[in-house]
PDB file of C-alpha atoms in Angstrom:
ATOM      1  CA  UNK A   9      13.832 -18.980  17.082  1.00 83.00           C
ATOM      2  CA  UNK A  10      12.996 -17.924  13.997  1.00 93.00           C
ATOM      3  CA  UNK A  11      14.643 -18.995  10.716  1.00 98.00           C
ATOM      4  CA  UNK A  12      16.349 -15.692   9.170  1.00 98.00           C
ATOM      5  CA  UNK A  13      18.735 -16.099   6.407  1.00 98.00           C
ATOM      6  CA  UNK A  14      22.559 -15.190   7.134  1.00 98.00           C
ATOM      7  CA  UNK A  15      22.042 -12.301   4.628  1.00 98.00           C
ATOM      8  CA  UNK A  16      18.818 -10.708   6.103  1.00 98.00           C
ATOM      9  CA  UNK A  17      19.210  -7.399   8.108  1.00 98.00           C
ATOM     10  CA  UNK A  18      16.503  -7.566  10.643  1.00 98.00           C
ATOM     11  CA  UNK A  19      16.231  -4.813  13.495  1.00 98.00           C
ATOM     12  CA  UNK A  20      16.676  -6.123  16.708  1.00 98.00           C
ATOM     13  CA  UNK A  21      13.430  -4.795  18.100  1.00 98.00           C
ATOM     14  CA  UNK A  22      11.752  -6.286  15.224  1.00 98.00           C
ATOM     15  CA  UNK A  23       8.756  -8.708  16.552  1.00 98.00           C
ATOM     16  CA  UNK A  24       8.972 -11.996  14.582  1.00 98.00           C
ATOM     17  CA  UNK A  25       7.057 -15.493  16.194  1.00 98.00           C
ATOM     18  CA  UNK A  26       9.483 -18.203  16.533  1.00 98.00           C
ATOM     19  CA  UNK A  27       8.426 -19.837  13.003  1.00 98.00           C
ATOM     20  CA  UNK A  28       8.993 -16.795  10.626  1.00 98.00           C
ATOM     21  CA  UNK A  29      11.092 -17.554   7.959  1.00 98.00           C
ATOM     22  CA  UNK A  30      13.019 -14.672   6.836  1.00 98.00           C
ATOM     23  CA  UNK A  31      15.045 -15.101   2.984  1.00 98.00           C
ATOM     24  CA  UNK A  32      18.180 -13.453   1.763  1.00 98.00           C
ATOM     25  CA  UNK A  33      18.790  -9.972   1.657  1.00 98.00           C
ATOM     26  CA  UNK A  34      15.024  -9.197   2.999  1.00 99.00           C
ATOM     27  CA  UNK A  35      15.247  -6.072   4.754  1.00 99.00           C
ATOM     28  CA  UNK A  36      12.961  -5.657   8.117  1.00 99.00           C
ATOM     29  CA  UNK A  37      12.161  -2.536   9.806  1.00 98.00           C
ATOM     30  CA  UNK A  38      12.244  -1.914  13.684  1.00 98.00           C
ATOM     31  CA  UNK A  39       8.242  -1.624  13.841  1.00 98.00           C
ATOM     32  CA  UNK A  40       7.381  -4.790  12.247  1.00 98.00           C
ATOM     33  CA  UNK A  41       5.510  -7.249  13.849  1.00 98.00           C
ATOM     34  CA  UNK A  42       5.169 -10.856  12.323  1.00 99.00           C
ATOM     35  CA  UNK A  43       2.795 -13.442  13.285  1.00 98.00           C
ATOM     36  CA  UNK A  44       3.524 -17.499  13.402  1.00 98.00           C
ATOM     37  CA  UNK A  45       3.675 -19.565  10.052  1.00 98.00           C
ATOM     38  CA  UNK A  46       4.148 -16.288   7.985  1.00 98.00           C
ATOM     39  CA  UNK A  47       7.419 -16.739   5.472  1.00 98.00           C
ATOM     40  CA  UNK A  48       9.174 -13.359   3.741  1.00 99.00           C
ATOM     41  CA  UNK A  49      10.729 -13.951   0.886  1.00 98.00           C
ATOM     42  CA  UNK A  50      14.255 -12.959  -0.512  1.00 98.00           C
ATOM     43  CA  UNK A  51      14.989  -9.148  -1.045  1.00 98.00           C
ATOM     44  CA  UNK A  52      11.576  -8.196   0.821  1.00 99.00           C
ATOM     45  CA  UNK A  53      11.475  -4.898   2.242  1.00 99.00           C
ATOM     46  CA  UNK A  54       9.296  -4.883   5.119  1.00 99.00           C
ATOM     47  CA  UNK A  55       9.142  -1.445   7.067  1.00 98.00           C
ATOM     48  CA  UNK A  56       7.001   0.927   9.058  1.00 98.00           C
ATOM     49  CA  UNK A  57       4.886   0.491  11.317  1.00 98.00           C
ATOM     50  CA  UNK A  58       3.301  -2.551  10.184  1.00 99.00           C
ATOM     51  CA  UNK A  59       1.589  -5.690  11.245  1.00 99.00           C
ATOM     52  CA  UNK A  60       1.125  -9.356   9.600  1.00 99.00           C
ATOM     53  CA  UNK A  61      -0.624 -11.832  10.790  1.00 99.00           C
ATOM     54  CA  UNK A  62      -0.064 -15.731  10.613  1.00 98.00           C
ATOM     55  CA  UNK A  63       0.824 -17.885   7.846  1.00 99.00           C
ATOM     56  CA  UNK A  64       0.715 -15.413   5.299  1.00 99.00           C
ATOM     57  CA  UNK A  65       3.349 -15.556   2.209  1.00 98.00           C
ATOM     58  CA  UNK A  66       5.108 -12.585   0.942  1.00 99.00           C
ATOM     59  CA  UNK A  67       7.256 -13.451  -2.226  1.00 99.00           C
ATOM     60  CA  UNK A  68      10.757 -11.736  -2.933  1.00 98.00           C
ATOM     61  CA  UNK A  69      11.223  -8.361  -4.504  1.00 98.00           C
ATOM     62  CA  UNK A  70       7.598  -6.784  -2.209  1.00 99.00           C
ATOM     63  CA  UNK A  71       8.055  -3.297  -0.654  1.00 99.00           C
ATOM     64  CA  UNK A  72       5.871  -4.130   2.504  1.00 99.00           C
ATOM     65  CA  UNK A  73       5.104  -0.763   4.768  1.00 98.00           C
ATOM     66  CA  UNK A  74       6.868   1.812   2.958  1.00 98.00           C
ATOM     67  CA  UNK A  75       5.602   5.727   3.480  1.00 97.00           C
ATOM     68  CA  UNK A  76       2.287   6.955   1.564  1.00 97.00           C
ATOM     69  CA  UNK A  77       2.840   8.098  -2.068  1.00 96.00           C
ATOM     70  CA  UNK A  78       0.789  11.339  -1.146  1.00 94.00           C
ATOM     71  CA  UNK A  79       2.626  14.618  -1.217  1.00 93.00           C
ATOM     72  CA  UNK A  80       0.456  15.905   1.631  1.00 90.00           C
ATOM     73  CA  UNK A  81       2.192  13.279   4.100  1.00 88.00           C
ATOM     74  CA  UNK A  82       4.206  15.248   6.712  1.00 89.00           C
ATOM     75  CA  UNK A  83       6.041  12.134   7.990  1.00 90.00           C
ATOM     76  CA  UNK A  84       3.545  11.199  10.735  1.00 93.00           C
ATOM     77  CA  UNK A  85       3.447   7.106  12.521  1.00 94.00           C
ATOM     78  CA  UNK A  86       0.649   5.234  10.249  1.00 97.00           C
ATOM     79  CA  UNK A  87      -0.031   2.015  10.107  1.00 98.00           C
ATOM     80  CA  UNK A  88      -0.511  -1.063   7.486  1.00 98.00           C
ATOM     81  CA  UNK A  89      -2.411  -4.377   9.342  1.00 99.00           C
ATOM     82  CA  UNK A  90      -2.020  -7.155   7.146  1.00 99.00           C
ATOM     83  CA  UNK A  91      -4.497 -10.257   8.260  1.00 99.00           C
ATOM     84  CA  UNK A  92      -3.739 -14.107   8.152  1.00 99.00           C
ATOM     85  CA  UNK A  93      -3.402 -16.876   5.266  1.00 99.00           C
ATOM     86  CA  UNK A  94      -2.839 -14.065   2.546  1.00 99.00           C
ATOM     87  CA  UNK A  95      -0.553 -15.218  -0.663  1.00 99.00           C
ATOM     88  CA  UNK A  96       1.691 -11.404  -1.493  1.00 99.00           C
ATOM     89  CA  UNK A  97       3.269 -12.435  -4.640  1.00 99.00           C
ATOM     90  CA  UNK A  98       6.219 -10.529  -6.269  1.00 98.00           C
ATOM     91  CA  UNK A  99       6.800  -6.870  -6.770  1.00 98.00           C
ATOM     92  CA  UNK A 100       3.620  -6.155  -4.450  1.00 99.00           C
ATOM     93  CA  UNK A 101       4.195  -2.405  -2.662  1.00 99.00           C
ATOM     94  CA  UNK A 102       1.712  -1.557   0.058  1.00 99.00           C
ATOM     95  CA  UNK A 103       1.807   1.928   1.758  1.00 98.00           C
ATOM     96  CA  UNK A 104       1.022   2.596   4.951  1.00 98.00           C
ATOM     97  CA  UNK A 105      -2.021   4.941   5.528  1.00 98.00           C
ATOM     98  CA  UNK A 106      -2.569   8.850   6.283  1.00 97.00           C
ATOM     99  CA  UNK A 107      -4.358  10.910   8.826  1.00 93.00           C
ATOM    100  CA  UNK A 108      -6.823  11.523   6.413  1.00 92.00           C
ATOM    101  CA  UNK A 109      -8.654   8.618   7.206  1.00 90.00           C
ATOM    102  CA  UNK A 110      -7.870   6.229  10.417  1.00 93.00           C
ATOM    103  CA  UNK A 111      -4.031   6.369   9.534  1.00 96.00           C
ATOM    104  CA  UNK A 112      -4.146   2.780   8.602  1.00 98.00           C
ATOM    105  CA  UNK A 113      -4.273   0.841   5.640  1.00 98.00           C
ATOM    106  CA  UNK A 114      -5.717  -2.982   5.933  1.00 98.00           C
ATOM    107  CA  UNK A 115      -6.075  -6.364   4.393  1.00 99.00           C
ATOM    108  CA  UNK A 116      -7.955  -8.879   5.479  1.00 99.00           C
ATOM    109  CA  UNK A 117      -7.398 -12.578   5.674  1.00 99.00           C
ATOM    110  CA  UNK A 118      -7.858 -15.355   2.876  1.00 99.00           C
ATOM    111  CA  UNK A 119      -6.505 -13.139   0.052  1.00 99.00           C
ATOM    112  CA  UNK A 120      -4.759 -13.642  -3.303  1.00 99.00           C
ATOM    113  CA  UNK A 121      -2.695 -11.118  -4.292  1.00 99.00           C
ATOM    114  CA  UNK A 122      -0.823 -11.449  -7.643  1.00 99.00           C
ATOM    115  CA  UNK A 123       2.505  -9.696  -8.675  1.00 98.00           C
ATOM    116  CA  UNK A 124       2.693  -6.077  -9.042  1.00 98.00           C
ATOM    117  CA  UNK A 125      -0.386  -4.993  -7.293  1.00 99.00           C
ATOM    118  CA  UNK A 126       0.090  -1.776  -5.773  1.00 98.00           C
ATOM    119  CA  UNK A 127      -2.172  -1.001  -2.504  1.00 99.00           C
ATOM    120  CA  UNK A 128      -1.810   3.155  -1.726  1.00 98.00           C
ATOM    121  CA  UNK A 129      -2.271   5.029   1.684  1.00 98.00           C
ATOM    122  CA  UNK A 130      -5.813   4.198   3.504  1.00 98.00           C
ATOM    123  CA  UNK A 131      -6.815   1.319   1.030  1.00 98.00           C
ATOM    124  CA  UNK A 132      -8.878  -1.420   2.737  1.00 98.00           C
ATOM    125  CA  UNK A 133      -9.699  -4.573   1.301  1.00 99.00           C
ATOM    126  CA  UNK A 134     -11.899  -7.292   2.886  1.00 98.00           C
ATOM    127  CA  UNK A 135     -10.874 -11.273   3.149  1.00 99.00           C
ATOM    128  CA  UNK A 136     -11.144 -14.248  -0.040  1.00 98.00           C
ATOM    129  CA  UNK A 137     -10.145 -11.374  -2.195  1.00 98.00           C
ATOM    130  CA  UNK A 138      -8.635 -11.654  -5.299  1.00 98.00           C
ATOM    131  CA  UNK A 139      -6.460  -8.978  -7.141  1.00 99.00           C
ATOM    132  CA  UNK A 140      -4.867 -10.196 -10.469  1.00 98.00           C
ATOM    133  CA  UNK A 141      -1.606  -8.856 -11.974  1.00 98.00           C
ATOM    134  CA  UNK A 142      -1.107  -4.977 -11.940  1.00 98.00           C
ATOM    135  CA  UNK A 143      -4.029  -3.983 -10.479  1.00 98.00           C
ATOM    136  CA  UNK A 144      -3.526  -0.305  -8.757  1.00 98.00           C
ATOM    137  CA  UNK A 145      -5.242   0.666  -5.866  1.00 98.00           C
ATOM    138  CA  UNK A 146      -5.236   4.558  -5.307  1.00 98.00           C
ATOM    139  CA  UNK A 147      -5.841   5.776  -1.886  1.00 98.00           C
ATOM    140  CA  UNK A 148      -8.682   5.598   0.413  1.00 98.00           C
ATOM    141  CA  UNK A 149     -10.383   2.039  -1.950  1.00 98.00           C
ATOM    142  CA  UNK A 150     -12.028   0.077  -0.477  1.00 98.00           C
ATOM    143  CA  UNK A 151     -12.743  -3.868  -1.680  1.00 98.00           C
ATOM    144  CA  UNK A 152     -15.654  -6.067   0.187  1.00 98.00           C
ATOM    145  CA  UNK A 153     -15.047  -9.425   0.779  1.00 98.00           C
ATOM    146  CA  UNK A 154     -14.530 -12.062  -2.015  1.00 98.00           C
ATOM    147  CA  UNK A 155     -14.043  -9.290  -4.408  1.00 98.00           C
ATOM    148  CA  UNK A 156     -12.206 -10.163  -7.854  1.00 98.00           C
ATOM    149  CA  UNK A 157     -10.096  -7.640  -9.466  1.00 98.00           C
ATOM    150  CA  UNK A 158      -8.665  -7.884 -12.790  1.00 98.00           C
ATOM    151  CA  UNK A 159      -4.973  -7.501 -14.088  1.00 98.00           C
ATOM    152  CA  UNK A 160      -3.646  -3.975 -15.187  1.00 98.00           C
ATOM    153  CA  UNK A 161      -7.102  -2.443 -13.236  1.00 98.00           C
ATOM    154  CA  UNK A 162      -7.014   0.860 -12.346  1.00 98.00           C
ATOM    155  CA  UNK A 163      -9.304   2.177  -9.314  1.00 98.00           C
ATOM    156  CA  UNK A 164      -9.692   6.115  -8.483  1.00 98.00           C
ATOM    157  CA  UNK A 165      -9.287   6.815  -4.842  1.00 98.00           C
ATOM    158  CA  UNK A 166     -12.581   6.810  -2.877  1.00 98.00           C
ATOM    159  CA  UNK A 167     -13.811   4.152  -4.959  1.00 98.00           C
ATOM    160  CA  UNK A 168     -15.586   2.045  -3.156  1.00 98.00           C
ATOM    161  CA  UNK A 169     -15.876  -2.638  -4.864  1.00 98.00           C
ATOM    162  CA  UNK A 170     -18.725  -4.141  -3.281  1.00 98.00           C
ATOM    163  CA  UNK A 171     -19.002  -7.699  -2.096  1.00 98.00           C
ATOM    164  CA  UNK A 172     -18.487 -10.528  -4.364  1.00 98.00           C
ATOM    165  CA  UNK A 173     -18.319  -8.086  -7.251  1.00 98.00           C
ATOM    166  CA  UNK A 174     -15.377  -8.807 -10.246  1.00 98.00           C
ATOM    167  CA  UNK A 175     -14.226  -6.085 -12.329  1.00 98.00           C
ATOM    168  CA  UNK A 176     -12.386  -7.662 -15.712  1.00 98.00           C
ATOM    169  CA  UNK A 177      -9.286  -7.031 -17.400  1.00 97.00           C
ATOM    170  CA  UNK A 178      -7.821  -3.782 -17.535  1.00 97.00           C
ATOM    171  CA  UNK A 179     -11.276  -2.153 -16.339  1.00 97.00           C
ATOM    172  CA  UNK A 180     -10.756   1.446 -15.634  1.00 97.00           C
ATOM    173  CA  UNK A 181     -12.679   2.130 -12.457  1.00 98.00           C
ATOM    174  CA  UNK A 182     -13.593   5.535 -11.327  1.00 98.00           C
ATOM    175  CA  UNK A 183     -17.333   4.660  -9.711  1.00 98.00           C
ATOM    176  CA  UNK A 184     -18.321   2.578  -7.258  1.00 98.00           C
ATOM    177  CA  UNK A 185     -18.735  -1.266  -8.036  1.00 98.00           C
ATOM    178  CA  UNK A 186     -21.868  -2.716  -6.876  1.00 98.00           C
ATOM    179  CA  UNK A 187     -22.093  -5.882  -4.383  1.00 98.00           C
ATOM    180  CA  UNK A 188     -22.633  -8.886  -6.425  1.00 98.00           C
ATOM    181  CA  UNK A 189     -21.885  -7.535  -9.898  1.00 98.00           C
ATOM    182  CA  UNK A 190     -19.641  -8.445 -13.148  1.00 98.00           C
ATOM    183  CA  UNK A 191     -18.310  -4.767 -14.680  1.00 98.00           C
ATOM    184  CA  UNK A 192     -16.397  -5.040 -17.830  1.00 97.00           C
ATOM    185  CA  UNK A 193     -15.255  -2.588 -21.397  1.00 96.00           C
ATOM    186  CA  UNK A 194     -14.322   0.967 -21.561  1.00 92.00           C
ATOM    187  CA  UNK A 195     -16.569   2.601 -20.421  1.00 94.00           C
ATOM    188  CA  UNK A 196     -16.887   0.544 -17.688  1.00 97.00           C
ATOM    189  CA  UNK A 197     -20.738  -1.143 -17.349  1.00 98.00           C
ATOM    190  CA  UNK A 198     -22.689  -3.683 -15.544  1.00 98.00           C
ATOM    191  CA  UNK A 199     -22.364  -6.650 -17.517  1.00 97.00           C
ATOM    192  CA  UNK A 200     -24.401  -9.489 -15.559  1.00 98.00           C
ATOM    193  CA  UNK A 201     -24.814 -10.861 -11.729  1.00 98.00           C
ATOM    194  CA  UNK A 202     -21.691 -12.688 -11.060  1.00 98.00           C
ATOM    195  CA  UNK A 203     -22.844 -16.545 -10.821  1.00 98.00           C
ATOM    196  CA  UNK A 204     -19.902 -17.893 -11.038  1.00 97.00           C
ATOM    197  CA  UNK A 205     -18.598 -16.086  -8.207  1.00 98.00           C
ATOM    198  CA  UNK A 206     -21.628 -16.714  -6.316  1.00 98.00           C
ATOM    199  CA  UNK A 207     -21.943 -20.555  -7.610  1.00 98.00           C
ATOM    200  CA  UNK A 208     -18.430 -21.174  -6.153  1.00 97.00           C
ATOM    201  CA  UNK A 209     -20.185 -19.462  -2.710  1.00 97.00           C
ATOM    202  CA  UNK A 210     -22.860 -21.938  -2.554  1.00 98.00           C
ATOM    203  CA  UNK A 211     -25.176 -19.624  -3.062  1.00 98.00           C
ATOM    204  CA  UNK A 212     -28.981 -21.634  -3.588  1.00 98.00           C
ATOM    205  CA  UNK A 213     -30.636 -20.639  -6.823  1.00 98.00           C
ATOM    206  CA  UNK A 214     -33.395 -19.276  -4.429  1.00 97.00           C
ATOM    207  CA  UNK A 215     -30.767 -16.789  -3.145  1.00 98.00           C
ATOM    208  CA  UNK A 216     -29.223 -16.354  -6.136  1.00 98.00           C
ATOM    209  CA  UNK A 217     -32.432 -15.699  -8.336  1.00 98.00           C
ATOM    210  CA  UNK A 218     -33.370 -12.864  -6.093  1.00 98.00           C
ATOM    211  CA  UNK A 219     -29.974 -11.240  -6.474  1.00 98.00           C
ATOM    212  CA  UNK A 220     -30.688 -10.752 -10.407  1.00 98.00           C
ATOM    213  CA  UNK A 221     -34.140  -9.904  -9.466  1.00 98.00           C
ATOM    214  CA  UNK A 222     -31.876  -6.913  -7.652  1.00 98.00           C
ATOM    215  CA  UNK A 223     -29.589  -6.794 -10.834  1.00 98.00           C
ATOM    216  CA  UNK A 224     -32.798  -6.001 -13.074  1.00 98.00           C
ATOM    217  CA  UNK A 225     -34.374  -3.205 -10.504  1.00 98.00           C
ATOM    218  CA  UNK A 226     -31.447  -1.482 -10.609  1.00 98.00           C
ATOM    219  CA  UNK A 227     -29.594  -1.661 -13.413  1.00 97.00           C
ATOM    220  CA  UNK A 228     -31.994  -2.910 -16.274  1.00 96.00           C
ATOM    221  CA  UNK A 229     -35.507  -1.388 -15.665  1.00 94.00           C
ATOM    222  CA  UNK A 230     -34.351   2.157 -16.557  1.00 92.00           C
ATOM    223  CA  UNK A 231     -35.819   3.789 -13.778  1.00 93.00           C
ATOM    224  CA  UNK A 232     -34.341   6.691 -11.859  1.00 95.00           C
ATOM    225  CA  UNK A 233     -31.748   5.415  -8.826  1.00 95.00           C
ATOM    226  CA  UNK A 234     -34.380   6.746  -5.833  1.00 96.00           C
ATOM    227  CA  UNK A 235     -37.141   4.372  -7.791  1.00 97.00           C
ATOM    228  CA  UNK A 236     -34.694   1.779  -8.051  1.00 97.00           C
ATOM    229  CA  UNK A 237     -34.225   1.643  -4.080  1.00 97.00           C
ATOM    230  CA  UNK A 238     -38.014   2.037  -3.713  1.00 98.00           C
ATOM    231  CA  UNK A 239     -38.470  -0.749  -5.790  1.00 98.00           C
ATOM    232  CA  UNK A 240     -35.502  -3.030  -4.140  1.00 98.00           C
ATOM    233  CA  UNK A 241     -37.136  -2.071  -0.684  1.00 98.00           C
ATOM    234  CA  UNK A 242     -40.340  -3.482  -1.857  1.00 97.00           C
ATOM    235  CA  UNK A 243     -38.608  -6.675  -2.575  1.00 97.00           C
ATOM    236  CA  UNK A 244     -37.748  -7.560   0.753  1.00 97.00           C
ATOM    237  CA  UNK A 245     -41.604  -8.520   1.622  1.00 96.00           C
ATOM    238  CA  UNK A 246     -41.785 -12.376   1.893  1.00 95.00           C
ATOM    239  CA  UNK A 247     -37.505 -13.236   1.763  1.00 97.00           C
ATOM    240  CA  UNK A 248     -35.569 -15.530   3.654  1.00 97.00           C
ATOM    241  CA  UNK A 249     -33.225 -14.823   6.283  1.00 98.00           C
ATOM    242  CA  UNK A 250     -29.965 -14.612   4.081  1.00 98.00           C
ATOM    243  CA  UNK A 251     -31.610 -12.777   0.795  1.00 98.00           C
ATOM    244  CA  UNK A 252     -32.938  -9.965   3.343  1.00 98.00           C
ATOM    245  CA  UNK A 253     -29.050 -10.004   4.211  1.00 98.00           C
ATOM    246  CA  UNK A 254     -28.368  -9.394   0.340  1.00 98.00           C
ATOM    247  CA  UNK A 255     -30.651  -7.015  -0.593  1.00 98.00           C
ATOM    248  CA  UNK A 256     -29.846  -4.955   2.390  1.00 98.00           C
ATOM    249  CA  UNK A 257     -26.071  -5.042   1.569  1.00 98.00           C
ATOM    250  CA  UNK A 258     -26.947  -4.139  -2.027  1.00 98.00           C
ATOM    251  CA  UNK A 259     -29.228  -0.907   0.075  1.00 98.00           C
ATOM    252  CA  UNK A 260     -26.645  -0.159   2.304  1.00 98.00           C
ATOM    253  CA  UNK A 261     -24.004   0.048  -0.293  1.00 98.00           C
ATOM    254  CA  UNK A 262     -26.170   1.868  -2.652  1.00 98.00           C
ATOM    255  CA  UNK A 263     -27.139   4.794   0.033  1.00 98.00           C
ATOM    256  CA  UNK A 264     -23.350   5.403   1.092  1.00 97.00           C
ATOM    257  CA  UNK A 265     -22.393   5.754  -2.586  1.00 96.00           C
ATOM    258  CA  UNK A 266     -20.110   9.213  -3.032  1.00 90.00           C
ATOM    259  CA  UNK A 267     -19.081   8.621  -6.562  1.00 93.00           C
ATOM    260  CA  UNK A 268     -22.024   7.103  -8.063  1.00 96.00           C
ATOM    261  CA  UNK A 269     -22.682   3.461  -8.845  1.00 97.00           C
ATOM    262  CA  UNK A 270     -20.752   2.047 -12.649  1.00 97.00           C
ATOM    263  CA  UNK A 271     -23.992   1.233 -14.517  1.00 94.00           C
TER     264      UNK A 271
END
């Protein structure tokens, strides 16, 4: 049965796995589900229609599954998935998505999720991600795996962080971040590849040498952005197996751009 604290009000037709740990005064809602291992801690509000996965962590004082900020919401049944092994520190508040997308907002598995961060309405964000203090996510964002995001950032809604990208302190992010890249300052810019990131990976210095090769077609050799891709295409010729995978994520990523790439 699972381990609920005398002070906890959790509904009845609540779903919790026998191992849950529930902490004082955490609130849970009648359409939660909660997988095995995962602990909630003390004055947790977890509501909505949502779903979390095993072993995750959710420290006190998080508002998990409350209703879209988004004045367009008529009070319709969305959802919030959250995946397995994630760390939710304190003062986290995840929304629950609209009907403008799929009516669900999701998080992976593997992520670390510092205090304050604020995940709105349709947000999506891949697994080994990591969101520092404060960082706001507006609605529809979404974050490719191993993604680093830096304390008090702000990202527009539609934005869309590639892979393995890190955006630094306080970066104010109203383009689209490129797989692989380091943005940083005010204006926001492409500062370098992100080797450490990719270092920590086990990336090869093959792998990771043609991934600045990328870095320098696009973002260095002052070309237009269709001569770019031109150029990025012809690099494929002659790659191994996993730096054809990178250059075509760094394609792929490029050609569903809506809000333009941060150069």
């Amino acid at each position: 049965m699972a381990q609920i604290h005398s002070t906890a009000i959790v509904d009845p037709k609540a779903q919790l796995d026998d191992s849950v740990q529930i902490g004082p005064y955490a609130v849970i809602g009648p359409e939660v589900r909660i997988g095995a291992g995962t602990s909630i801690g003390p004055h947790t509000v977890v509501e909505g229609k949502t779903t979390i996965g095993r072993d995750n962590k959710i420290f006190q004082f998080a508002s998990i599954g409350a209703m879209p900020q988004d004045m367009s919401h008529g009070g319709e049944v969305t959802e919030l998935v959250i995946g397995d092994r994630n760390t939710i520190r304190e003062f986290c508040t995840f929304n629950t998505g609209t009907f403008k997308e799929q009516g669900v907002t999701c998080v992976g598995s593997d992520n670390w999720i510092m205090a304050y961060v604020h995940l709105a309405h349709d947000v999506v964000i891949g697994d080994h991600c990591v969101l520092a203090n404060n960082a706001t996510l507006a609605g529809h964002v979404h974050v490719g795996d191993w993604a680093t995001i830096g304390g008090l950032t702000g990202i527009h809604q539609f934005v869309h962080v590639g892979a393995h990208a890190m955006i630094g302190f306080q970066g104010h992010v109203a383009q689209d971040v490129a797989p692989y890249m380091t943005v940083d300052g005010n204006p926001l810019t492409v500062r370098a590849v992100n080797l450490t990131g990719l270092r920590r990976r086990g990336f090869s210095n093959d792998r990771i040498g043609v991934i600045r090769q990328v870095h320098k077609l696009l973002f260095r050799d002052g070309t237009t952005l269709e001569q770019s891709v031109a150029n990025i295409e012809a690099l494929k010729h002659g790659q191994d197996a996993e730096s054809l995978r990178d250059i075509q994520l760094m394609l792929d990523f490029v050609a569903a751009a809506k809000r333009g790439l941060v150069r």
